[in-house]
């Protein structure tokens, strides 16, 4: 495995179960999705059941029905309805969901959900994150090594 990818994974993993929203930003095709999958694997290896982990990939047509914050909120609430204890939410390319920050901040303030999101558009790459996420968050920028 690429040593840079391992370094990013260690950084992200240090925030697992910490009360902050983990925001992984970067240009398209720099490895954000791979990092999310590595963190999911690590979480599973720590005896967390698959039922406590929800991975939503907005590049997949499987999740095309999640178009706005309400769809996201309803889907996550339904999926975690009978799950006790800590839960883990991973949303890849979250900027594809209109007003996503409403659902994310709601989960962060009211639920026992550890939240990891990725994004690559101008809003997530800009200084708007403090406005979008009024709660605690940590941004992990992933850089391209192509030049």
PDB file of C-alpha atoms in Angstrom:
ATOM      1  CA  UNK A   1       0.000   0.000   0.000  1.00  0.00           C
ATOM      2  CA  UNK A   2       1.177   3.526  -0.754  1.00  0.00           C
ATOM      3  CA  UNK A   3       3.002   5.041   2.260  1.00  0.00           C
ATOM      4  CA  UNK A   4       1.265   8.409   1.742  1.00  0.00           C
ATOM      5  CA  UNK A   5      -2.120   6.657   1.887  1.00  0.00           C
ATOM      6  CA  UNK A   6      -1.079   4.960   5.140  1.00  0.00           C
ATOM      7  CA  UNK A   7      -0.053   8.334   6.584  1.00  0.00           C
ATOM      8  CA  UNK A   8      -3.445   9.850   5.711  1.00  0.00           C
ATOM      9  CA  UNK A   9      -5.194   6.809   7.198  1.00  0.00           C
ATOM     10  CA  UNK A  10      -3.309   7.240  10.482  1.00  0.00           C
ATOM     11  CA  UNK A  11      -4.306  10.898  10.631  1.00  0.00           C
ATOM     12  CA  UNK A  12      -7.973  10.127   9.994  1.00  0.00           C
ATOM     13  CA  UNK A  13      -7.953   7.128  12.353  1.00  0.00           C
ATOM     14  CA  UNK A  14      -6.727   9.310  15.201  1.00  0.00           C
ATOM     15  CA  UNK A  15     -10.146  10.998  15.109  1.00  0.00           C
ATOM     16  CA  UNK A  16     -12.268   7.817  15.231  1.00  0.00           C
ATOM     17  CA  UNK A  17     -14.747   8.063  18.119  1.00  0.00           C
ATOM     18  CA  UNK A  18     -13.802  11.684  18.737  1.00  0.00           C
ATOM     19  CA  UNK A  19     -16.650  14.228  18.923  1.00  0.00           C
ATOM     20  CA  UNK A  20     -15.856  15.950  15.619  1.00  0.00           C
ATOM     21  CA  UNK A  21     -17.130  15.564  12.072  1.00  0.00           C
ATOM     22  CA  UNK A  22     -14.310  14.227   9.923  1.00  0.00           C
ATOM     23  CA  UNK A  23     -14.241  16.093   6.583  1.00  0.00           C
ATOM     24  CA  UNK A  24     -11.887  14.686   3.945  1.00  0.00           C
ATOM     25  CA  UNK A  25     -11.456  17.169   1.111  1.00  0.00           C
ATOM     26  CA  UNK A  26      -9.494  17.194  -2.096  1.00  0.00           C
ATOM     27  CA  UNK A  27      -9.670  17.232  -5.836  1.00  0.00           C
ATOM     28  CA  UNK A  28     -11.328  14.361  -7.653  1.00  0.00           C
ATOM     29  CA  UNK A  29      -9.353  11.125  -7.998  1.00  0.00           C
ATOM     30  CA  UNK A  30      -6.816  11.788  -5.215  1.00  0.00           C
ATOM     31  CA  UNK A  31      -7.829   8.842  -3.003  1.00  0.00           C
ATOM     32  CA  UNK A  32     -10.564  10.121  -0.686  1.00  0.00           C
ATOM     33  CA  UNK A  33     -12.792   7.085  -1.333  1.00  0.00           C
ATOM     34  CA  UNK A  34      -9.899   4.689  -0.741  1.00  0.00           C
ATOM     35  CA  UNK A  35      -9.218   6.401   2.572  1.00  0.00           C
ATOM     36  CA  UNK A  36     -12.849   6.026   3.647  1.00  0.00           C
ATOM     37  CA  UNK A  37     -12.756   2.325   2.801  1.00  0.00           C
ATOM     38  CA  UNK A  38      -9.533   1.869   4.791  1.00  0.00           C
ATOM     39  CA  UNK A  39     -11.125   3.552   7.821  1.00  0.00           C
ATOM     40  CA  UNK A  40     -14.186   1.306   7.437  1.00  0.00           C
ATOM     41  CA  UNK A  41     -11.926  -1.767   7.358  1.00  0.00           C
ATOM     42  CA  UNK A  42     -10.123  -0.544  10.458  1.00  0.00           C
ATOM     43  CA  UNK A  43     -13.423   0.070  12.242  1.00  0.00           C
ATOM     44  CA  UNK A  44     -14.602  -3.452  11.378  1.00  0.00           C
ATOM     45  CA  UNK A  45     -11.319  -4.902  12.648  1.00  0.00           C
ATOM     46  CA  UNK A  46     -12.049  -3.279  16.034  1.00  0.00           C
ATOM     47  CA  UNK A  47     -15.046  -5.604  16.543  1.00  0.00           C
ATOM     48  CA  UNK A  48     -17.622  -3.100  15.331  1.00  0.00           C
ATOM     49  CA  UNK A  49     -20.452  -4.958  13.595  1.00  0.00           C
ATOM     50  CA  UNK A  50     -21.322  -4.252   9.964  1.00  0.00           C
ATOM     51  CA  UNK A  51     -24.810  -3.224  11.072  1.00  0.00           C
ATOM     52  CA  UNK A  52     -23.290  -0.214  12.872  1.00  0.00           C
ATOM     53  CA  UNK A  53     -21.584   1.066   9.724  1.00  0.00           C
ATOM     54  CA  UNK A  54     -23.330   2.876   6.883  1.00  0.00           C
ATOM     55  CA  UNK A  55     -21.404   3.776   3.729  1.00  0.00           C
ATOM     56  CA  UNK A  56     -23.140   5.983   1.173  1.00  0.00           C
ATOM     57  CA  UNK A  57     -21.332   6.523  -2.112  1.00  0.00           C
ATOM     58  CA  UNK A  58     -23.019   9.317  -4.058  1.00  0.00           C
ATOM     59  CA  UNK A  59     -21.153   8.288  -7.203  1.00  0.00           C
ATOM     60  CA  UNK A  60     -23.118   5.028  -7.171  1.00  0.00           C
ATOM     61  CA  UNK A  61     -26.597   4.887  -8.663  1.00  0.00           C
ATOM     62  CA  UNK A  62     -27.586   2.756  -5.685  1.00  0.00           C
ATOM     63  CA  UNK A  63     -27.850   5.980  -3.662  1.00  0.00           C
ATOM     64  CA  UNK A  64     -29.271   8.183  -6.388  1.00  0.00           C
ATOM     65  CA  UNK A  65     -32.503   8.515  -4.391  1.00  0.00           C
ATOM     66  CA  UNK A  66     -30.680  10.556  -1.715  1.00  0.00           C
ATOM     67  CA  UNK A  67     -30.996  13.951  -3.331  1.00  0.00           C
ATOM     68  CA  UNK A  68     -31.337  16.334  -0.388  1.00  0.00           C
ATOM     69  CA  UNK A  69     -30.778  16.624   3.355  1.00  0.00           C
ATOM     70  CA  UNK A  70     -34.223  15.212   4.160  1.00  0.00           C
ATOM     71  CA  UNK A  71     -33.606  12.089   2.063  1.00  0.00           C
ATOM     72  CA  UNK A  72     -30.251  11.625   3.798  1.00  0.00           C
ATOM     73  CA  UNK A  73     -31.721  12.179   7.243  1.00  0.00           C
ATOM     74  CA  UNK A  74     -34.626   9.787   6.673  1.00  0.00           C
ATOM     75  CA  UNK A  75     -32.414   7.065   5.174  1.00  0.00           C
ATOM     76  CA  UNK A  76     -29.829   7.193   7.971  1.00  0.00           C
ATOM     77  CA  UNK A  77     -32.499   7.288  10.706  1.00  0.00           C
ATOM     78  CA  UNK A  78     -34.285   4.302   9.158  1.00  0.00           C
ATOM     79  CA  UNK A  79     -31.065   2.329   8.673  1.00  0.00           C
ATOM     80  CA  UNK A  80     -29.893   2.926  12.279  1.00  0.00           C
ATOM     81  CA  UNK A  81     -33.359   2.751  13.867  1.00  0.00           C
ATOM     82  CA  UNK A  82     -32.802  -0.405  15.935  1.00  0.00           C
ATOM     83  CA  UNK A  83     -29.038  -0.135  16.367  1.00  0.00           C
ATOM     84  CA  UNK A  84     -27.825   0.485  19.901  1.00  0.00           C
ATOM     85  CA  UNK A  85     -24.519   2.053  20.845  1.00  0.00           C
ATOM     86  CA  UNK A  86     -22.104   3.933  18.604  1.00  0.00           C
ATOM     87  CA  UNK A  87     -22.780   4.065  14.893  1.00  0.00           C
ATOM     88  CA  UNK A  88     -20.551   5.099  12.004  1.00  0.00           C
ATOM     89  CA  UNK A  89     -21.671   7.108   8.976  1.00  0.00           C
ATOM     90  CA  UNK A  90     -19.465   7.462   5.900  1.00  0.00           C
ATOM     91  CA  UNK A  91     -20.714   9.633   3.023  1.00  0.00           C
ATOM     92  CA  UNK A  92     -18.553   9.843  -0.086  1.00  0.00           C
ATOM     93  CA  UNK A  93     -18.959  12.941  -2.301  1.00  0.00           C
ATOM     94  CA  UNK A  94     -21.470  14.531   0.035  1.00  0.00           C
ATOM     95  CA  UNK A  95     -21.656  17.724  -2.037  1.00  0.00           C
ATOM     96  CA  UNK A  96     -24.006  15.776  -4.362  1.00  0.00           C
ATOM     97  CA  UNK A  97     -26.697  16.061  -1.650  1.00  0.00           C
ATOM     98  CA  UNK A  98     -28.518  19.412  -1.510  1.00  0.00           C
ATOM     99  CA  UNK A  99     -28.149  21.128   1.872  1.00  0.00           C
ATOM    100  CA  UNK A 100     -26.353  18.062   3.275  1.00  0.00           C
ATOM    101  CA  UNK A 101     -25.031  20.093   6.187  1.00  0.00           C
ATOM    102  CA  UNK A 102     -28.518  20.226   7.771  1.00  0.00           C
ATOM    103  CA  UNK A 103     -28.642  16.449   8.177  1.00  0.00           C
ATOM    104  CA  UNK A 104     -24.991  16.154   9.207  1.00  0.00           C
ATOM    105  CA  UNK A 105     -25.218  18.802  11.923  1.00  0.00           C
ATOM    106  CA  UNK A 106     -28.440  17.225  13.172  1.00  0.00           C
ATOM    107  CA  UNK A 107     -26.774  13.811  13.481  1.00  0.00           C
ATOM    108  CA  UNK A 108     -23.763  15.388  15.135  1.00  0.00           C
ATOM    109  CA  UNK A 109     -25.809  17.236  17.739  1.00  0.00           C
ATOM    110  CA  UNK A 110     -28.421  14.593  18.537  1.00  0.00           C
ATOM    111  CA  UNK A 111     -27.187  11.119  17.671  1.00  0.00           C
ATOM    112  CA  UNK A 112     -24.427   8.763  18.723  1.00  0.00           C
ATOM    113  CA  UNK A 113     -22.990   8.714  15.192  1.00  0.00           C
ATOM    114  CA  UNK A 114     -19.338   9.078  14.253  1.00  0.00           C
ATOM    115  CA  UNK A 115     -19.423  11.007  10.957  1.00  0.00           C
ATOM    116  CA  UNK A 116     -16.926  10.852   8.083  1.00  0.00           C
ATOM    117  CA  UNK A 117     -17.607  12.748   4.863  1.00  0.00           C
ATOM    118  CA  UNK A 118     -15.686  13.440   1.673  1.00  0.00           C
ATOM    119  CA  UNK A 119     -16.144  16.169  -0.859  1.00  0.00           C
ATOM    120  CA  UNK A 120     -14.443  17.689  -3.824  1.00  0.00           C
ATOM    121  CA  UNK A 121     -16.388  20.722  -4.987  1.00  0.00           C
ATOM    122  CA  UNK A 122     -15.525  24.365  -4.470  1.00  0.00           C
ATOM    123  CA  UNK A 123     -17.767  24.723  -1.391  1.00  0.00           C
ATOM    124  CA  UNK A 124     -16.000  21.962   0.496  1.00  0.00           C
ATOM    125  CA  UNK A 125     -12.595  23.109  -0.672  1.00  0.00           C
ATOM    126  CA  UNK A 126     -13.187  26.686   0.407  1.00  0.00           C
ATOM    127  CA  UNK A 127     -13.437  28.486   3.691  1.00  0.00           C
ATOM    128  CA  UNK A 128     -17.203  27.821   3.894  1.00  0.00           C
ATOM    129  CA  UNK A 129     -16.833  24.741   6.116  1.00  0.00           C
ATOM    130  CA  UNK A 130     -17.085  26.678   9.406  1.00  0.00           C
ATOM    131  CA  UNK A 131     -20.358  28.176   8.183  1.00  0.00           C
ATOM    132  CA  UNK A 132     -21.737  24.889   6.833  1.00  0.00           C
ATOM    133  CA  UNK A 133     -20.758  22.872   9.909  1.00  0.00           C
ATOM    134  CA  UNK A 134     -21.497  24.943  12.971  1.00  0.00           C
ATOM    135  CA  UNK A 135     -20.431  22.111  15.270  1.00  0.00           C
ATOM    136  CA  UNK A 136     -16.976  20.705  15.709  1.00  0.00           C
ATOM    137  CA  UNK A 137     -15.204  19.332  12.688  1.00  0.00           C
ATOM    138  CA  UNK A 138     -11.733  18.522  11.502  1.00  0.00           C
ATOM    139  CA  UNK A 139     -10.741  18.912   7.876  1.00  0.00           C
ATOM    140  CA  UNK A 140      -8.214  16.525   6.394  1.00  0.00           C
ATOM    141  CA  UNK A 141      -7.136  17.874   2.997  1.00  0.00           C
ATOM    142  CA  UNK A 142      -5.853  15.196   0.620  1.00  0.00           C
ATOM    143  CA  UNK A 143      -3.396  16.526  -1.938  1.00  0.00           C
ATOM    144  CA  UNK A 144      -2.550  15.244  -5.361  1.00  0.00           C
ATOM    145  CA  UNK A 145       1.009  14.059  -5.805  1.00  0.00           C
ATOM    146  CA  UNK A 146       0.843  14.185  -9.603  1.00  0.00           C
ATOM    147  CA  UNK A 147       2.914  17.315 -10.119  1.00  0.00           C
TER     148      UNK A 147
END
